[in-house]
PDB file of C-alpha atoms in Angstrom:
ATOM      1  CA  ASN A1093       5.693 -12.317 -15.649  1.00  0.00           C
ATOM      2  CA  ALA A1094       2.300 -11.505 -14.188  1.00  0.00           C
ATOM      3  CA  GLY A1095       3.716 -10.291 -10.840  1.00  0.00           C
ATOM      4  CA  VAL A1096       0.951 -10.397  -8.224  1.00  0.00           C
ATOM      5  CA  THR A1097      -2.467 -11.627  -9.352  1.00  0.00           C
ATOM      6  CA  GLN A1098      -5.593 -11.388  -7.229  1.00  0.00           C
ATOM      7  CA  THR A1099      -8.843 -13.213  -7.852  1.00  0.00           C
ATOM      8  CA  PRO A1100     -11.658 -12.411  -7.972  1.00  0.00           C
ATOM      9  CA  LYS A1101     -11.599  -8.733  -8.952  1.00  0.00           C
ATOM     10  CA  PHE A1102     -15.093  -8.058  -7.628  1.00  0.00           C
ATOM     11  CA  ARG A1103     -17.483  -9.897  -5.320  1.00  0.00           C
ATOM     12  CA  VAL A1104     -20.773  -9.196  -3.607  1.00  0.00           C
ATOM     13  CA  LEU A1105     -21.646 -11.254  -0.528  1.00  0.00           C
ATOM     14  CA  LYS A1106     -24.616 -11.410   1.752  1.00  0.00           C
ATOM     15  CA  THR A1107     -24.019 -11.094   5.488  1.00  0.00           C
ATOM     16  CA  GLY A1108     -22.974 -14.445   6.902  1.00  0.00           C
ATOM     17  CA  GLN A1109     -21.657 -15.903   3.653  1.00  0.00           C
ATOM     18  CA  SER A1110     -18.070 -17.065   3.330  1.00  0.00           C
ATOM     19  CA  MET A1111     -15.479 -16.650   0.621  1.00  0.00           C
ATOM     20  CA  THR A1112     -11.784 -16.978  -0.128  1.00  0.00           C
ATOM     21  CA  LEU A1113      -9.630 -14.421  -1.874  1.00  0.00           C
ATOM     22  CA  LEU A1114      -6.612 -15.750  -3.735  1.00  0.00           C
ATOM     23  CA  CYS A1115      -3.275 -14.041  -4.187  1.00  0.00           C
ATOM     24  CA  ALA A1116      -0.761 -15.646  -6.532  1.00  0.00           C
ATOM     25  CA  GLN A1117       2.760 -14.412  -7.234  1.00  0.00           C
ATOM     26  CA  ASP A1118       5.346 -15.583  -9.746  1.00  0.00           C
ATOM     27  CA  MET A1119       8.337 -13.622  -8.406  1.00  0.00           C
ATOM     28  CA  ASN A1120       9.475 -16.233  -5.850  1.00  0.00           C
ATOM     29  CA  HIS A1121       9.014 -13.694  -3.044  1.00  0.00           C
ATOM     30  CA  GLU A1122       9.155 -14.952   0.535  1.00  0.00           C
ATOM     31  CA  TYR A1123       6.951 -12.368   2.243  1.00  0.00           C
ATOM     32  CA  MET A1124       3.274 -11.888   1.432  1.00  0.00           C
ATOM     33  CA  TYR A1125       0.715  -9.522   2.941  1.00  0.00           C
ATOM     34  CA  TRP A1126      -3.015  -8.884   2.930  1.00  0.00           C
ATOM     35  CA  TYR A1127      -4.159  -5.265   3.358  1.00  0.00           C
ATOM     36  CA  ARG A1128      -7.538  -3.610   3.290  1.00  0.00           C
ATOM     37  CA  GLN A1129      -8.114  -0.122   1.950  1.00  0.00           C
ATOM     38  CA  ASP A1130     -11.060   1.959   3.079  1.00  0.00           C
ATOM     39  CA  PRO A1131     -11.981   5.481   1.888  1.00  0.00           C
ATOM     40  CA  GLY A1132      -9.905   8.198   3.552  1.00  0.00           C
ATOM     41  CA  MET A1133      -7.815   5.705   5.504  1.00  0.00           C
ATOM     42  CA  GLY A1134      -4.371   4.312   4.947  1.00  0.00           C
ATOM     43  CA  LEU A1135      -3.898   0.683   4.014  1.00  0.00           C
ATOM     44  CA  ARG A1136      -4.199  -1.555   7.069  1.00  0.00           C
ATOM     45  CA  LEU A1137      -2.485  -4.893   7.458  1.00  0.00           C
ATOM     46  CA  ILE A1138      -4.766  -7.886   8.056  1.00  0.00           C
ATOM     47  CA  HIS A1139      -2.399 -10.876   8.039  1.00  0.00           C
ATOM     48  CA  TYR A1140       0.999 -11.655   6.627  1.00  0.00           C
ATOM     49  CA  SER A1141       3.362 -14.522   5.935  1.00  0.00           C
ATOM     50  CA  VAL A1142       7.155 -14.623   6.014  1.00  0.00           C
ATOM     51  CA  GLY A1143       7.409 -17.925   4.171  1.00  0.00           C
ATOM     52  CA  GLU A1144       5.621 -21.073   3.093  1.00  0.00           C
ATOM     53  CA  GLY A1145       3.657 -22.601   5.950  1.00  0.00           C
ATOM     54  CA  THR A1146       3.834 -19.480   8.162  1.00  0.00           C
ATOM     55  CA  THR A1147       1.215 -16.842   8.939  1.00  0.00           C
ATOM     56  CA  ALA A1148       0.913 -14.026  11.456  1.00  0.00           C
ATOM     57  CA  LYS A1149      -1.662 -11.453  12.523  1.00  0.00           C
ATOM     58  CA  GLY A1150      -1.470  -7.859  11.442  1.00  0.00           C
ATOM     59  CA  GLU A1151      -3.249  -4.768  12.686  1.00  0.00           C
ATOM     60  CA  VAL A1152      -6.857  -5.793  11.884  1.00  0.00           C
ATOM     61  CA  PRO A1153      -7.038  -9.621  11.814  1.00  0.00           C
ATOM     62  CA  ASP A1154     -10.472 -10.210  13.378  1.00  0.00           C
ATOM     63  CA  GLY A1155     -12.953 -11.945  11.086  1.00  0.00           C
ATOM     64  CA  TYR A1156     -10.268 -13.162   8.674  1.00  0.00           C
ATOM     65  CA  ASN A1157      -8.131 -16.270   8.346  1.00  0.00           C
ATOM     66  CA  VAL A1158      -5.214 -16.989   6.019  1.00  0.00           C
ATOM     67  CA  SER A1159      -3.173 -19.878   4.705  1.00  0.00           C
ATOM     68  CA  ARG A1160       0.141 -20.188   2.866  1.00  0.00           C
ATOM     69  CA  LEU A1161       0.363 -23.826   1.861  1.00  0.00           C
ATOM     70  CA  LYS A1162       2.458 -23.032  -1.218  1.00  0.00           C
ATOM     71  CA  LYS A1163       5.072 -20.307  -1.484  1.00  0.00           C
ATOM     72  CA  GLN A1164       3.400 -18.669  -4.458  1.00  0.00           C
ATOM     73  CA  ASN A1165      -0.119 -18.505  -3.010  1.00  0.00           C
ATOM     74  CA  PHE A1166      -1.583 -16.614  -0.061  1.00  0.00           C
ATOM     75  CA  LEU A1167      -5.289 -17.110   0.661  1.00  0.00           C
ATOM     76  CA  LEU A1168      -7.509 -14.795   2.670  1.00  0.00           C
ATOM     77  CA  GLY A1169     -10.730 -16.252   4.031  1.00  0.00           C
ATOM     78  CA  LEU A1170     -13.851 -14.666   5.422  1.00  0.00           C
ATOM     79  CA  GLU A1171     -15.815 -17.261   7.365  1.00  0.00           C
ATOM     80  CA  SER A1172     -18.917 -15.176   8.043  1.00  0.00           C
ATOM     81  CA  ALA A1173     -18.914 -11.905   6.148  1.00  0.00           C
ATOM     82  CA  ALA A1174     -20.115  -8.707   7.813  1.00  0.00           C
ATOM     83  CA  PRO A1175     -20.931  -5.303   6.254  1.00  0.00           C
ATOM     84  CA  SER A1176     -17.878  -3.875   8.063  1.00  0.00           C
ATOM     85  CA  GLN A1177     -15.743  -6.051   5.804  1.00  0.00           C
ATOM     86  CA  THR A1178     -16.859  -4.129   2.740  1.00  0.00           C
ATOM     87  CA  SER A1179     -13.554  -2.871   1.422  1.00  0.00           C
ATOM     88  CA  VAL A1180     -10.905  -3.195  -1.260  1.00  0.00           C
ATOM     89  CA  TYR A1181      -8.404  -5.919  -0.427  1.00  0.00           C
ATOM     90  CA  PHE A1182      -4.835  -5.796  -1.654  1.00  0.00           C
ATOM     91  CA  CYS A1183      -2.200  -8.465  -1.631  1.00  0.00           C
ATOM     92  CA  ALA A1184       1.450  -7.406  -1.608  1.00  0.00           C
ATOM     93  CA  THR A1185       4.802  -9.154  -1.648  1.00  0.00           C
ATOM     94  CA  LEU A1186       8.406  -8.550  -0.658  1.00  0.00           C
ATOM     95  CA  PRO A1187      11.396 -10.585  -1.809  1.00  0.00           C
ATOM     96  CA  ASP A1188      12.741 -10.857   1.754  1.00  0.00           C
ATOM     97  CA  GLY A1189      12.905  -9.057   5.089  1.00  0.00           C
ATOM     98  CA  ARG A1190      15.117  -6.159   3.979  1.00  0.00           C
ATOM     99  CA  SER A1191      13.177  -3.080   4.948  1.00  0.00           C
ATOM    100  CA  ASN A1192      14.258  -1.038   1.906  1.00  0.00           C
ATOM    101  CA  SER A1193      12.565  -3.284  -0.631  1.00  0.00           C
ATOM    102  CA  PRO A1194       9.478  -1.866  -2.376  1.00  0.00           C
ATOM    103  CA  LEU A1195       6.202  -3.701  -1.916  1.00  0.00           C
ATOM    104  CA  HIS A1196       4.714  -5.242  -5.039  1.00  0.00           C
ATOM    105  CA  PHE A1197       0.926  -4.985  -5.028  1.00  0.00           C
ATOM    106  CA  GLY A1198      -1.820  -6.801  -6.877  1.00  0.00           C
ATOM    107  CA  ASN A1199      -4.698  -4.830  -8.373  1.00  0.00           C
ATOM    108  CA  GLY A1200      -7.105  -5.568  -5.579  1.00  0.00           C
ATOM    109  CA  THR A1201     -10.411  -7.316  -4.904  1.00  0.00           C
ATOM    110  CA  ARG A1202     -13.411  -5.067  -4.343  1.00  0.00           C
ATOM    111  CA  LEU A1203     -15.734  -6.768  -1.869  1.00  0.00           C
ATOM    112  CA  THR A1204     -19.210  -5.584  -0.956  1.00  0.00           C
ATOM    113  CA  VAL A1205     -21.114  -7.218   1.898  1.00  0.00           C
ATOM    114  CA  THR A1206     -24.835  -6.456   1.991  1.00  0.00           C
TER     115      THR A1206
ATOM    116  CA  LYS B 741       0.968   5.495  17.988  1.00  0.00           C
ATOM    117  CA  ASN B 742       2.843   5.867  14.710  1.00  0.00           C
ATOM    118  CA  GLN B 743       1.024   8.143  12.320  1.00  0.00           C
ATOM    119  CA  VAL B 744       1.418   9.418   8.786  1.00  0.00           C
ATOM    120  CA  GLU B 745      -0.607  12.460   7.764  1.00  0.00           C
ATOM    121  CA  GLN B 746      -0.864  13.650   4.176  1.00  0.00           C
ATOM    122  CA  SER B 747      -2.046  16.958   2.821  1.00  0.00           C
ATOM    123  CA  PRO B 748      -3.961  18.095   0.962  1.00  0.00           C
ATOM    124  CA  GLN B 749      -6.541  15.316   0.761  1.00  0.00           C
ATOM    125  CA  SER B 750      -7.150  16.201  -2.859  1.00  0.00           C
ATOM    126  CA  LEU B 751      -6.139  18.774  -5.408  1.00  0.00           C
ATOM    127  CA  ILE B 752      -6.884  19.745  -8.986  1.00  0.00           C
ATOM    128  CA  ILE B 753      -4.186  21.109 -11.252  1.00  0.00           C
ATOM    129  CA  LEU B 754      -3.980  22.077 -14.899  1.00  0.00           C
ATOM    130  CA  GLU B 755      -1.921  20.000 -17.256  1.00  0.00           C
ATOM    131  CA  GLY B 756       1.618  21.267 -17.474  1.00  0.00           C
ATOM    132  CA  LYS B 757       1.607  22.852 -14.016  1.00  0.00           C
ATOM    133  CA  ASN B 758       3.655  21.741 -11.009  1.00  0.00           C
ATOM    134  CA  CYS B 759       2.341  20.626  -7.641  1.00  0.00           C
ATOM    135  CA  THR B 760       3.683  19.550  -4.254  1.00  0.00           C
ATOM    136  CA  LEU B 761       2.202  17.006  -1.879  1.00  0.00           C
ATOM    137  CA  GLN B 762       3.047  16.903   1.821  1.00  0.00           C
ATOM    138  CA  CYS B 763       3.620  14.056   4.252  1.00  0.00           C
ATOM    139  CA  ASN B 764       4.175  14.467   8.009  1.00  0.00           C
ATOM    140  CA  TYR B 765       4.980  11.465  10.171  1.00  0.00           C
ATOM    141  CA  THR B 766       5.564  10.562  13.791  1.00  0.00           C
ATOM    142  CA  VAL B 767       7.167   7.151  13.194  1.00  0.00           C
ATOM    143  CA  SER B 768      10.256   6.758  15.353  1.00  0.00           C
ATOM    144  CA  PRO B 769      12.778   5.306  15.013  1.00  0.00           C
ATOM    145  CA  PHE B 770      12.706   5.706  11.294  1.00  0.00           C
ATOM    146  CA  SER B 771      14.241   3.652   8.502  1.00  0.00           C
ATOM    147  CA  ASN B 772      12.819   4.781   5.223  1.00  0.00           C
ATOM    148  CA  LEU B 773       9.995   6.703   3.611  1.00  0.00           C
ATOM    149  CA  ARG B 774       8.273   5.616   0.437  1.00  0.00           C
ATOM    150  CA  TRP B 775       5.971   7.271  -2.035  1.00  0.00           C
ATOM    151  CA  TYR B 776       3.544   5.169  -4.049  1.00  0.00           C
ATOM    152  CA  LYS B 777       1.269   6.078  -6.953  1.00  0.00           C
ATOM    153  CA  GLN B 778      -2.120   4.395  -7.109  1.00  0.00           C
ATOM    154  CA  ASP B 779      -4.178   4.675 -10.273  1.00  0.00           C
ATOM    155  CA  THR B 780      -7.932   4.228  -9.941  1.00  0.00           C
ATOM    156  CA  GLY B 781      -8.809   0.555  -9.689  1.00  0.00           C
ATOM    157  CA  ARG B 782      -5.172  -0.542  -9.457  1.00  0.00           C
ATOM    158  CA  GLY B 783      -2.703  -1.419  -6.749  1.00  0.00           C
ATOM    159  CA  PRO B 784      -0.072   1.067  -5.523  1.00  0.00           C
ATOM    160  CA  VAL B 785       3.190   1.227  -7.460  1.00  0.00           C
ATOM    161  CA  SER B 786       6.453   2.364  -5.884  1.00  0.00           C
ATOM    162  CA  LEU B 787       7.798   5.774  -6.976  1.00  0.00           C
ATOM    163  CA  THR B 788      10.660   6.392  -4.553  1.00  0.00           C
ATOM    164  CA  ILE B 789      12.217   4.994  -1.399  1.00  0.00           C
ATOM    165  CA  MET B 790      14.411   7.269   0.752  1.00  0.00           C
ATOM    166  CA  THR B 791      16.420   6.290   3.792  1.00  0.00           C
ATOM    167  CA  PHE B 792      16.857   8.652   6.744  1.00  0.00           C
ATOM    168  CA  SER B 793      20.200   9.813   5.329  1.00  0.00           C
ATOM    169  CA  GLU B 794      18.809  10.895   1.953  1.00  0.00           C
ATOM    170  CA  ASN B 795      17.400  14.372   1.359  1.00  0.00           C
ATOM    171  CA  THR B 796      16.045  13.984  -2.133  1.00  0.00           C
ATOM    172  CA  LYS B 797      15.338  11.338  -4.734  1.00  0.00           C
ATOM    173  CA  SER B 798      13.926  11.650  -8.220  1.00  0.00           C
ATOM    174  CA  ASN B 799      12.032   9.347 -10.537  1.00  0.00           C
ATOM    175  CA  GLY B 800      11.427  11.122 -13.825  1.00  0.00           C
ATOM    176  CA  ARG B 801       9.111  14.084 -13.172  1.00  0.00           C
ATOM    177  CA  TYR B 802       8.619  13.029  -9.557  1.00  0.00           C
ATOM    178  CA  THR B 803      10.979  14.387  -6.905  1.00  0.00           C
ATOM    179  CA  ALA B 804      10.682  13.423  -3.268  1.00  0.00           C
ATOM    180  CA  THR B 805      12.368  15.339  -0.460  1.00  0.00           C
ATOM    181  CA  LEU B 806      12.873  14.326   3.137  1.00  0.00           C
ATOM    182  CA  ASP B 807      13.648  16.294   6.295  1.00  0.00           C
ATOM    183  CA  ALA B 808      14.201  13.690   8.993  1.00  0.00           C
ATOM    184  CA  ASP B 809      14.656  16.369  11.659  1.00  0.00           C
ATOM    185  CA  THR B 810      11.180  17.828  11.188  1.00  0.00           C
ATOM    186  CA  LYS B 811       9.714  14.479  10.096  1.00  0.00           C
ATOM    187  CA  GLN B 812       8.371  15.893   6.854  1.00  0.00           C
ATOM    188  CA  SER B 813       8.490  14.747   3.260  1.00  0.00           C
ATOM    189  CA  SER B 814       7.162  16.213   0.057  1.00  0.00           C
ATOM    190  CA  LEU B 815       6.517  14.858  -3.410  1.00  0.00           C
ATOM    191  CA  HIS B 816       6.888  17.361  -6.235  1.00  0.00           C
ATOM    192  CA  ILE B 817       5.336  16.656  -9.624  1.00  0.00           C
ATOM    193  CA  THR B 818       6.849  18.697 -12.441  1.00  0.00           C
ATOM    194  CA  ALA B 819       5.032  19.575 -15.672  1.00  0.00           C
ATOM    195  CA  SER B 820       2.022  17.458 -14.797  1.00  0.00           C
ATOM    196  CA  GLN B 821       0.435  15.167 -17.360  1.00  0.00           C
ATOM    197  CA  LEU B 822      -3.057  13.691 -17.531  1.00  0.00           C
ATOM    198  CA  SER B 823      -1.552  10.340 -16.572  1.00  0.00           C
ATOM    199  CA  ASP B 824      -0.473  11.808 -13.237  1.00  0.00           C
ATOM    200  CA  SER B 825      -4.113  11.732 -12.125  1.00  0.00           C
ATOM    201  CA  ALA B 826      -3.961   9.242  -9.266  1.00  0.00           C
ATOM    202  CA  SER B 827      -3.686   8.921  -5.504  1.00  0.00           C
ATOM    203  CA  TYR B 828      -0.250   9.353  -3.986  1.00  0.00           C
ATOM    204  CA  ILE B 829       0.479   7.479  -0.801  1.00  0.00           C
ATOM    205  CA  CYS B 830       3.239   8.164   1.714  1.00  0.00           C
ATOM    206  CA  VAL B 831       4.484   5.125   3.663  1.00  0.00           C
ATOM    207  CA  VAL B 832       6.934   5.125   6.562  1.00  0.00           C
ATOM    208  CA  SER B 833       8.956   2.186   7.857  1.00  0.00           C
ATOM    209  CA  PRO B 834      10.466   1.832  11.340  1.00  0.00           C
ATOM    210  CA  VAL B 835      14.069   0.704  11.621  1.00  0.00           C
ATOM    211  CA  TRP B 836      13.384  -2.894  12.334  1.00  0.00           C
ATOM    212  CA  ALA B 837      10.478  -3.544  10.018  1.00  0.00           C
ATOM    213  CA  ALA B 838       9.704  -5.416   6.859  1.00  0.00           C
ATOM    214  CA  GLY B 839       6.237  -5.015   5.403  1.00  0.00           C
ATOM    215  CA  ASN B 840       4.407  -5.903   8.591  1.00  0.00           C
ATOM    216  CA  LYS B 841       5.137  -2.605  10.357  1.00  0.00           C
ATOM    217  CA  LEU B 842       4.702  -0.088   7.577  1.00  0.00           C
ATOM    218  CA  THR B 843       2.469   2.886   8.356  1.00  0.00           C
ATOM    219  CA  PHE B 844       0.441   4.204   5.422  1.00  0.00           C
ATOM    220  CA  GLY B 845      -0.889   7.702   4.965  1.00  0.00           C
ATOM    221  CA  GLY B 846      -4.430   8.209   3.711  1.00  0.00           C
ATOM    222  CA  GLY B 847      -3.195   9.515   0.372  1.00  0.00           C
ATOM    223  CA  THR B 848      -3.604  12.653  -1.706  1.00  0.00           C
ATOM    224  CA  ARG B 849      -5.871  12.392  -4.716  1.00  0.00           C
ATOM    225  CA  VAL B 850      -4.557  14.399  -7.665  1.00  0.00           C
ATOM    226  CA  LEU B 851      -6.672  15.280 -10.677  1.00  0.00           C
ATOM    227  CA  VAL B 852      -4.914  16.776 -13.692  1.00  0.00           C
ATOM    228  CA  LYS B 853      -7.223  18.645 -16.041  1.00  0.00           C
ATOM    229  CA  PRO B 854      -6.457  19.542 -19.662  1.00  0.00           C
TER     230      PRO B 854
END
């Protein structure tokens, strides 16, 4: 089992360009999350999904959109990239809503916006 | 606002030595506290999860302690190895939360030198 796979691993964008980050999981987990990690700061939640066809805003959703058309995939889109979106993006999953479950993380996408 | 503060921000230890990382939180009410290990260029991996009723939990050479009264936790690494070089992240969950309400600390970066 691959667990949580994120693509691409690295990307450089110019300001104003768009892109989509893909998160794929093979664990049949219901809940999926997109976080960003910036130096010296804790992970911050961008958007999340509690099941196929559902999405919700997290702490820092502005400038991002998401879709969960299939249970195993969670896409994060940047419509018009800005330098402030330079960050490392992590996808994570939970099997269900039980709060004592550990998050399963992918290995991240490092995005630079110039 | 819920906060999780970790100290120190970074530390260097010699291989074979012990070290202790601190986590102070203001999250209330409180359900569980988690410690994650994040290797460079990788996603966080769960080390321990403790509920409010647990005082200590071990995972190999890692031992986490929790004092829910003072809202403090520590992670003790025994007989450190080079592979322990990583960032260690403290994460706190409110009672009613799944992954969408977790509060992440900024992490402690540990470097183990031979």
